[in-house]
């Protein structure tokens, strides 16, 4: 199979249309068999529930080319599980978990020519999503849905790749107490659009959101969870009912403990403690683990000792171990790597 003529090493995090995508429709209480199609467009009613009331959820996964040339994905069962939880919270039908994993494999296989070669630093980003498609005007859930999966080859989420970024403490919230912060609903990202534009306009790469109830505890950013490293090399991550349970974060905490022998803590993290940490990183499928060099808080700056030039030592080790597992150069825990 011949790869597409793409400058893999210089890809950013953007959309490149690939050849095939998967579509399955839910109608009269059941999912159809699903097909691969070349049509990258969607036609729907002007009154579709997704357009009027934002009934949409999604996932993000990557496919990797391993050092020995296999194409693999990373823990898709966890994305299937989270997608099912998102659907239930949004009054949408669950797409069966085995079919979710199978649809991902089908789409990656059909777009094999777009899976970046090993060593380029790029990956194939996979976007499963589901939305309410029939007309709805009174506020209520749809009764007809589409589940779709498309792929796009991507490079680093933040410009500069693994170079430390600067974030600011946001005055806007991305989630509400008892709201939908813990699921992957499009509405959470709609909430964050003004905040990210405002952050970028002011020269920051991302927003740090605090807990919406008390504004004293660290939650997450618009698209990633936080990991902190203490001065005595413990790995700490915030626990909160309104953050997304990141697959990457859960995997990195396991790697920290079982591969690197570090102490780990998942607990509430007060914003007041942040100035005492040695390293800070953002973790997610798109972000992998991106180092944070500086946090701006209303005129004050928190500068991590790891600086603005390179990642700190523990985040470097975490990143190397996780990407080694994903690219097949380090042995993976049972079930983490799923061949396409
Ligand atoms: N938090 C938010 C708000 C996200 O959008 C994402 C991205 O998926 C994450 C965290 C990281 O989750 P994961 O590691 O499962 O990609
Ligand atoms: C991911 O990491 O897969 C995400 O969904 C983050 C996204 C906002 C790009």
Coordinates of C-alpha atoms and ligand atoms in Angstrom, one line a residue:
X1 CA 0.0 0.0 0.0
X2 CA 1.5 3.3 -1.1
X3 CA 1.3 6.2 1.4
X4 CA -0.1 9.6 0.4
X5 CA 2.4 12.3 -0.6
X6 CA 2.1 14.3 2.7
X7 CA 4.8 16.2 4.5
X8 CA 4.2 14.1 7.6
X9 CA 6.8 15.8 9.8
X10 CA 5.4 19.3 9.3
X11 CA 1.7 18.5 9.9
X12 CA -0.1 20.6 12.5
X13 CA -3.3 19.6 14.3
X14 CA -5.8 20.2 11.4
X15 CA -8.3 18.5 9.2
X16 CA -7.2 16.8 6.1
X17 CA -10.0 14.9 4.3
X18 CA -9.2 11.2 4.0
X19 CA -10.8 8.7 1.6
X20 CA -13.4 6.8 3.7
X21 CA -15.6 7.3 6.8
X22 CA -18.0 5.1 8.7
X23 CA -21.8 5.9 9.1
X24 CA -24.5 4.1 11.0
X25 CA -28.0 5.4 11.5
X26 CA -30.3 4.9 14.4
X27 CA -34.0 4.9 13.6
X28 CA -37.1 3.2 15.0
X29 CA -35.2 2.1 18.1
X30 CA -32.3 0.3 16.3
X31 CA -28.9 0.8 14.7
X32 CA -28.5 -0.2 11.1
X33 CA -25.5 -2.3 9.9
X34 CA -23.3 0.7 9.1
X35 CA -21.2 1.4 6.0
X36 CA -18.0 3.0 4.8
X37 CA -18.6 5.9 2.5
X38 CA -16.6 8.3 0.4
X39 CA -19.1 11.1 1.0
X40 CA -17.6 13.5 3.6
X41 CA -20.8 15.7 3.8
X42 CA -23.9 15.4 5.8
X43 CA -27.4 16.5 4.8
X44 CA -30.0 17.2 7.5
X45 CA -33.1 19.1 8.4
X46 CA -32.7 22.8 9.3
X47 CA -34.5 21.8 12.5
X48 CA -32.2 18.8 13.4
X49 CA -31.8 18.4 17.1
X50 CA -28.0 18.8 16.9
X51 CA -28.3 22.2 15.1
X52 CA -30.9 23.6 17.5
X53 CA -30.0 22.0 20.9
X54 CA -26.4 20.7 20.4
X55 CA -27.2 17.1 21.0
X56 CA -23.8 15.7 20.0
X57 CA -21.0 13.8 21.6
X58 CA -17.6 12.7 20.4
X59 CA -14.3 10.8 21.1
X60 CA -10.7 11.2 20.1
X61 CA -8.3 8.3 19.5
X62 CA -5.1 7.9 17.5
X63 CA -3.7 5.2 15.2
X64 CA 0.1 4.7 15.2
X65 CA 2.6 3.0 13.0
X66 CA 4.8 0.9 15.2
X67 CA 8.6 0.5 14.8
X68 CA 8.0 -2.9 13.2
X69 CA 5.4 -1.5 10.8
X70 CA 2.1 -2.6 12.3
X71 CA -0.9 -0.1 12.6
X72 CA -2.3 0.0 16.1
X73 CA -4.7 2.0 18.3
X74 CA -4.4 2.7 22.0
X75 CA -7.0 1.4 24.5
X76 CA -10.1 2.0 22.3
X77 CA -12.2 0.0 24.8
X78 CA -11.8 2.9 27.2
X79 CA -13.1 5.4 24.5
X80 CA -16.0 3.0 23.8
X81 CA -16.9 3.0 27.5
X82 CA -16.6 6.8 27.8
X83 CA -18.7 7.3 24.6
X84 CA -21.4 5.0 26.1
X85 CA -21.4 7.2 29.3
X86 CA -21.6 10.4 27.2
X87 CA -24.5 8.9 25.2
X88 CA -26.4 8.0 28.3
X89 CA -26.0 11.4 29.9
X90 CA -27.1 13.1 26.7
X91 CA -30.2 10.9 26.2
X92 CA -28.8 9.3 23.2
X93 CA -28.8 5.6 22.3
X94 CA -25.6 3.7 23.2
X95 CA -23.6 2.5 20.1
X96 CA -22.5 -1.0 21.1
X97 CA -18.9 -1.0 22.4
X98 CA -17.8 -3.9 20.2
X99 CA -19.2 -2.1 17.2
X100 CA -17.4 1.1 18.3
X101 CA -14.0 -0.6 18.3
X102 CA -14.8 -2.5 15.0
X103 CA -15.8 0.8 13.3
X104 CA -12.6 2.4 14.3
X105 CA -10.6 -0.5 12.9
X106 CA -12.6 -0.4 9.6
X107 CA -12.0 3.3 9.1
X108 CA -8.3 3.2 9.9
X109 CA -7.8 0.2 7.6
X110 CA -9.7 2.0 4.8
X111 CA -7.4 5.1 5.2
X112 CA -4.2 3.1 5.7
X113 CA -2.5 5.4 3.1
X114 CA -3.0 8.3 5.5
X115 CA -1.5 6.6 8.6
X116 CA 1.8 8.5 9.2
X117 CA 4.9 6.3 8.9
X118 CA 6.9 5.5 12.1
X119 CA 9.3 8.1 13.2
X120 CA 7.6 11.1 11.6
X121 CA 6.1 12.3 14.9
X122 CA 2.6 12.4 13.2
X123 CA -0.3 10.1 13.8
X124 CA -3.8 9.4 12.4
X125 CA -6.4 11.1 14.6
X126 CA -9.7 9.2 14.8
X127 CA -12.9 11.1 15.5
X128 CA -16.0 9.0 16.4
X129 CA -19.1 11.2 17.0
X130 CA -22.9 10.9 17.3
X131 CA -25.6 13.5 16.9
X132 CA -29.4 13.8 16.9
X133 CA -30.6 14.3 13.3
X134 CA -34.4 14.4 13.2
X135 CA -36.3 17.7 13.5
X136 CA -37.0 18.8 17.1
X137 CA -38.4 22.1 18.0
X138 CA -39.7 21.7 21.6
X139 CA -36.8 21.0 23.9
X140 CA -36.5 17.3 23.9
X141 CA -34.0 14.7 22.6
X142 CA -33.9 13.4 19.0
X143 CA -35.3 10.0 18.1
X144 CA -33.0 9.5 15.1
X145 CA -29.2 9.6 15.3
X146 CA -26.1 9.2 13.2
X147 CA -22.9 7.6 14.5
X148 CA -19.9 8.5 12.4
X149 CA -16.1 8.0 12.4
X150 CA -13.6 10.0 10.3
X151 CA -9.9 10.2 10.4
X152 CA -7.3 13.0 9.7
X153 CA -3.5 12.8 9.9
X154 CA -2.1 15.2 12.6
X155 CA 1.0 16.6 14.1
X156 CA 1.4 18.2 17.5
X157 CA -1.6 19.9 19.1
X158 CA 0.4 22.9 20.3
X159 CA 2.7 24.7 17.9
X160 CA 6.3 24.0 18.7
X161 CA 5.6 20.3 19.6
X162 CA 7.1 19.5 22.9
X163 CA 8.2 23.1 23.8
X164 CA 6.7 24.4 27.1
X165 CA 3.6 26.6 26.7
X166 CA 2.1 29.4 28.7
X167 CA -1.5 29.2 30.0
X168 CA -3.7 31.5 32.0
X169 CA -6.2 31.0 34.8
X170 CA -9.6 31.5 33.1
X171 CA -12.4 33.7 34.4
X172 CA -14.8 31.7 32.3
X173 CA -16.0 28.2 33.3
X174 CA -16.1 25.2 30.9
X175 CA -18.4 23.1 33.1
X176 CA -21.0 23.6 35.8
X177 CA -21.3 21.8 39.1
X178 CA -23.4 18.7 38.5
X179 CA -23.2 19.5 34.7
X180 CA -21.6 17.7 31.8
X181 CA -17.9 18.3 32.4
X182 CA -17.3 14.6 32.9
X183 CA -18.5 13.5 29.5
X184 CA -17.3 14.4 26.0
X185 CA -20.3 16.5 24.8
X186 CA -19.9 19.1 22.1
X187 CA -21.6 21.6 24.3
X188 CA -18.6 21.7 26.7
X189 CA -16.4 22.8 23.8
X190 CA -18.9 25.4 22.7
X191 CA -18.7 26.8 26.3
X192 CA -14.9 27.1 25.9
X193 CA -14.7 28.8 22.4
X194 CA -14.9 32.4 23.7
X195 CA -12.4 31.6 26.4
X196 CA -9.9 30.1 24.0
X197 CA -10.2 33.0 21.5
X198 CA -9.8 35.4 24.4
X199 CA -6.7 33.5 25.7
X200 CA -5.1 33.4 22.2
X201 CA -5.8 37.1 21.7
X202 CA -4.0 37.8 24.9
X203 CA -1.0 35.7 23.9
X204 CA -1.8 32.5 26.0
X205 CA -1.8 29.0 24.6
X206 CA -4.6 27.6 26.7
X207 CA -6.9 28.2 29.7
X208 CA -6.6 26.6 33.1
X209 CA -10.1 26.2 34.4
X210 CA -10.7 26.1 38.2
X211 CA -13.7 24.4 39.8
X212 CA -16.8 26.3 38.9
X213 CA -18.2 26.2 42.5
X214 CA -15.4 27.7 44.6
X215 CA -12.7 28.7 42.1
X216 CA -10.1 27.4 44.4
X217 CA -9.3 24.0 42.9
X218 CA -7.6 23.0 39.6
X219 CA -9.8 21.3 37.1
X220 CA -8.4 21.0 33.5
X221 CA -7.9 22.9 30.3
X222 CA -10.2 23.0 27.3
X223 CA -8.8 19.8 25.8
X224 CA -6.5 18.1 28.4
X225 CA -6.2 17.0 32.0
X226 CA -3.3 18.3 34.3
X227 CA -0.4 16.3 35.7
X228 CA 1.9 17.9 38.2
X229 CA 5.3 16.7 39.5
X230 CA 6.2 17.6 43.1
X231 CA 9.7 18.7 44.1
X232 CA 10.2 15.2 45.6
X233 CA 9.1 13.6 42.3
X234 CA 5.6 12.5 43.1
X235 CA 3.1 12.6 40.2
X236 CA -0.2 14.4 41.2
X237 CA -3.4 14.8 39.1
X238 CA -6.6 16.6 40.0
X239 CA -9.7 14.6 41.0
X240 CA -13.0 16.3 40.3
X241 CA -16.5 15.2 39.2
X242 CA -16.5 17.9 36.5
X243 CA -13.4 16.9 34.5
X244 CA -13.2 14.5 31.6
X245 CA -11.7 11.1 32.7
X246 CA -8.7 11.2 30.3
X247 CA -7.5 7.9 28.9
X248 CA -4.0 9.4 28.5
X249 CA -4.0 10.7 32.2
X250 CA -5.1 7.3 33.5
X251 CA -2.4 5.6 31.4
X252 CA 0.3 8.0 32.5
X253 CA -0.5 7.5 36.1
X254 CA -0.1 3.8 35.6
X255 CA 3.2 4.3 33.7
X256 CA 4.4 6.6 36.5
X257 CA 3.7 4.0 39.1
X258 CA 4.5 0.7 37.4
X259 CA 7.1 1.6 34.8
X260 CA 8.9 4.5 36.6
X261 CA 8.4 3.5 40.2
X262 CA 7.0 6.9 41.2
X263 CA 4.5 7.7 43.8
X264 CA 1.2 8.9 42.4
X265 CA -1.8 10.8 43.8
X266 CA -5.2 11.5 42.3
X267 CA -6.7 14.1 44.6
X268 CA -8.1 17.6 44.9
X269 CA -5.4 20.1 43.9
X270 CA -5.7 23.6 45.3
X271 CA -4.7 26.4 43.0
X272 CA -2.6 27.7 45.9
X273 CA -0.4 24.6 45.8
X274 CA 0.5 25.0 42.1
X275 CA 3.3 27.4 42.7
X276 CA 5.1 24.7 44.7
X277 CA 5.2 22.0 42.0
X278 CA 8.4 21.3 40.0
X279 CA 6.7 20.4 36.7
X280 CA 3.4 20.7 35.0
X281 CA 2.0 19.0 31.9
X282 CA -1.3 18.8 29.9
X283 CA -2.3 15.3 28.9
X284 CA -4.7 14.0 26.3
X285 CA -4.9 12.1 23.1
X286 CA -4.2 15.3 21.0
X287 CA -1.8 16.9 23.6
X288 CA 0.0 13.6 24.4
X289 CA 1.8 15.3 27.4
X290 CA 2.6 18.9 26.6
X291 CA 4.8 20.7 29.2
X292 CA 3.5 24.0 30.8
X293 CA 6.3 26.4 31.5
X294 CA 4.3 29.3 32.9
X295 CA 0.8 30.0 34.4
X296 CA -0.5 33.6 34.3
X297 CA -2.9 34.4 37.1
X298 CA -4.4 38.0 37.0
X299 CA -1.1 39.8 36.9
X300 CA 1.0 37.2 38.8
X301 CA 3.1 34.5 37.1
X302 CA 3.9 31.0 38.3
X303 CA 7.1 29.9 36.5
X304 CA 7.9 26.2 36.9
X305 CA 11.6 25.4 37.6
X306 CA 11.6 23.3 34.4
X307 CA 11.6 26.6 32.4
X308 CA 10.4 27.7 29.0
X309 CA 13.0 25.9 26.9
X310 CA 12.5 22.2 27.5
X311 CA 10.3 19.7 29.3
X312 CA 11.2 18.8 32.9
X313 CA 12.9 15.4 33.5
X314 CA 9.9 13.5 34.9
X315 CA 7.5 14.7 32.2
X316 CA 10.1 13.7 29.6
X317 CA 10.4 10.2 31.0
X318 CA 6.6 9.9 31.2
X319 CA 6.3 11.0 27.6
X320 CA 9.0 8.8 26.3
X321 CA 7.6 5.7 28.1
X322 CA 4.0 6.3 26.9
X323 CA 5.0 7.0 23.3
X324 CA 7.3 4.0 23.4
X325 CA 4.3 1.8 24.5
X326 CA 2.2 3.3 21.7
X327 CA 4.8 2.9 19.0
X328 CA 5.7 -0.7 20.1
X329 CA 9.3 -0.1 21.3
X330 CA 8.3 -0.6 25.0
X331 CA 6.2 -3.6 26.1
X332 CA 2.6 -2.6 26.8
X333 CA 0.4 -3.7 29.6
X334 CA -2.1 -6.4 28.5
X335 CA -4.8 -5.1 26.3
X336 CA -3.5 -1.6 25.8
X337 CA -2.4 -2.0 22.1
X338 CA -5.1 -3.1 19.6
X339 CA -3.9 -4.0 16.1
X340 CA -6.0 -2.8 13.2
Ligands
LIG1 N1 -10.0 16.8 28.9 C1 -10.7 17.3 27.9 C2 -11.6 18.5 28.1 C3 -10.5 16.8 26.6 O1 -11.2 17.3 25.5 C4 -9.6 15.7 26.4 C5 -9.5 15.1 25.1 O2 -10.0 14.1 24.8 C6 -8.9 15.2 27.5 C7 -9.2 15.8 28.8 C8 -8.0 14.1 27.4 O3 -8.6 12.9 27.3 P1 -8.0 11.7 26.5 O4 -6.7 11.4 27.2 O5 -8.9 10.5 26.8 O6 -7.9 12.0 25.1
LIG2 C1 -8.4 14.8 22.1 O1 -7.4 14.9 22.7 O2 -8.7 13.8 21.5 C2 -9.4 15.8 22.2 O3 -10.6 15.6 22.0 C3 -9.0 17.2 22.5 C4 -9.6 18.1 21.4 C5 -10.3 19.2 22.0 C6 -8.8 18.3 20.3

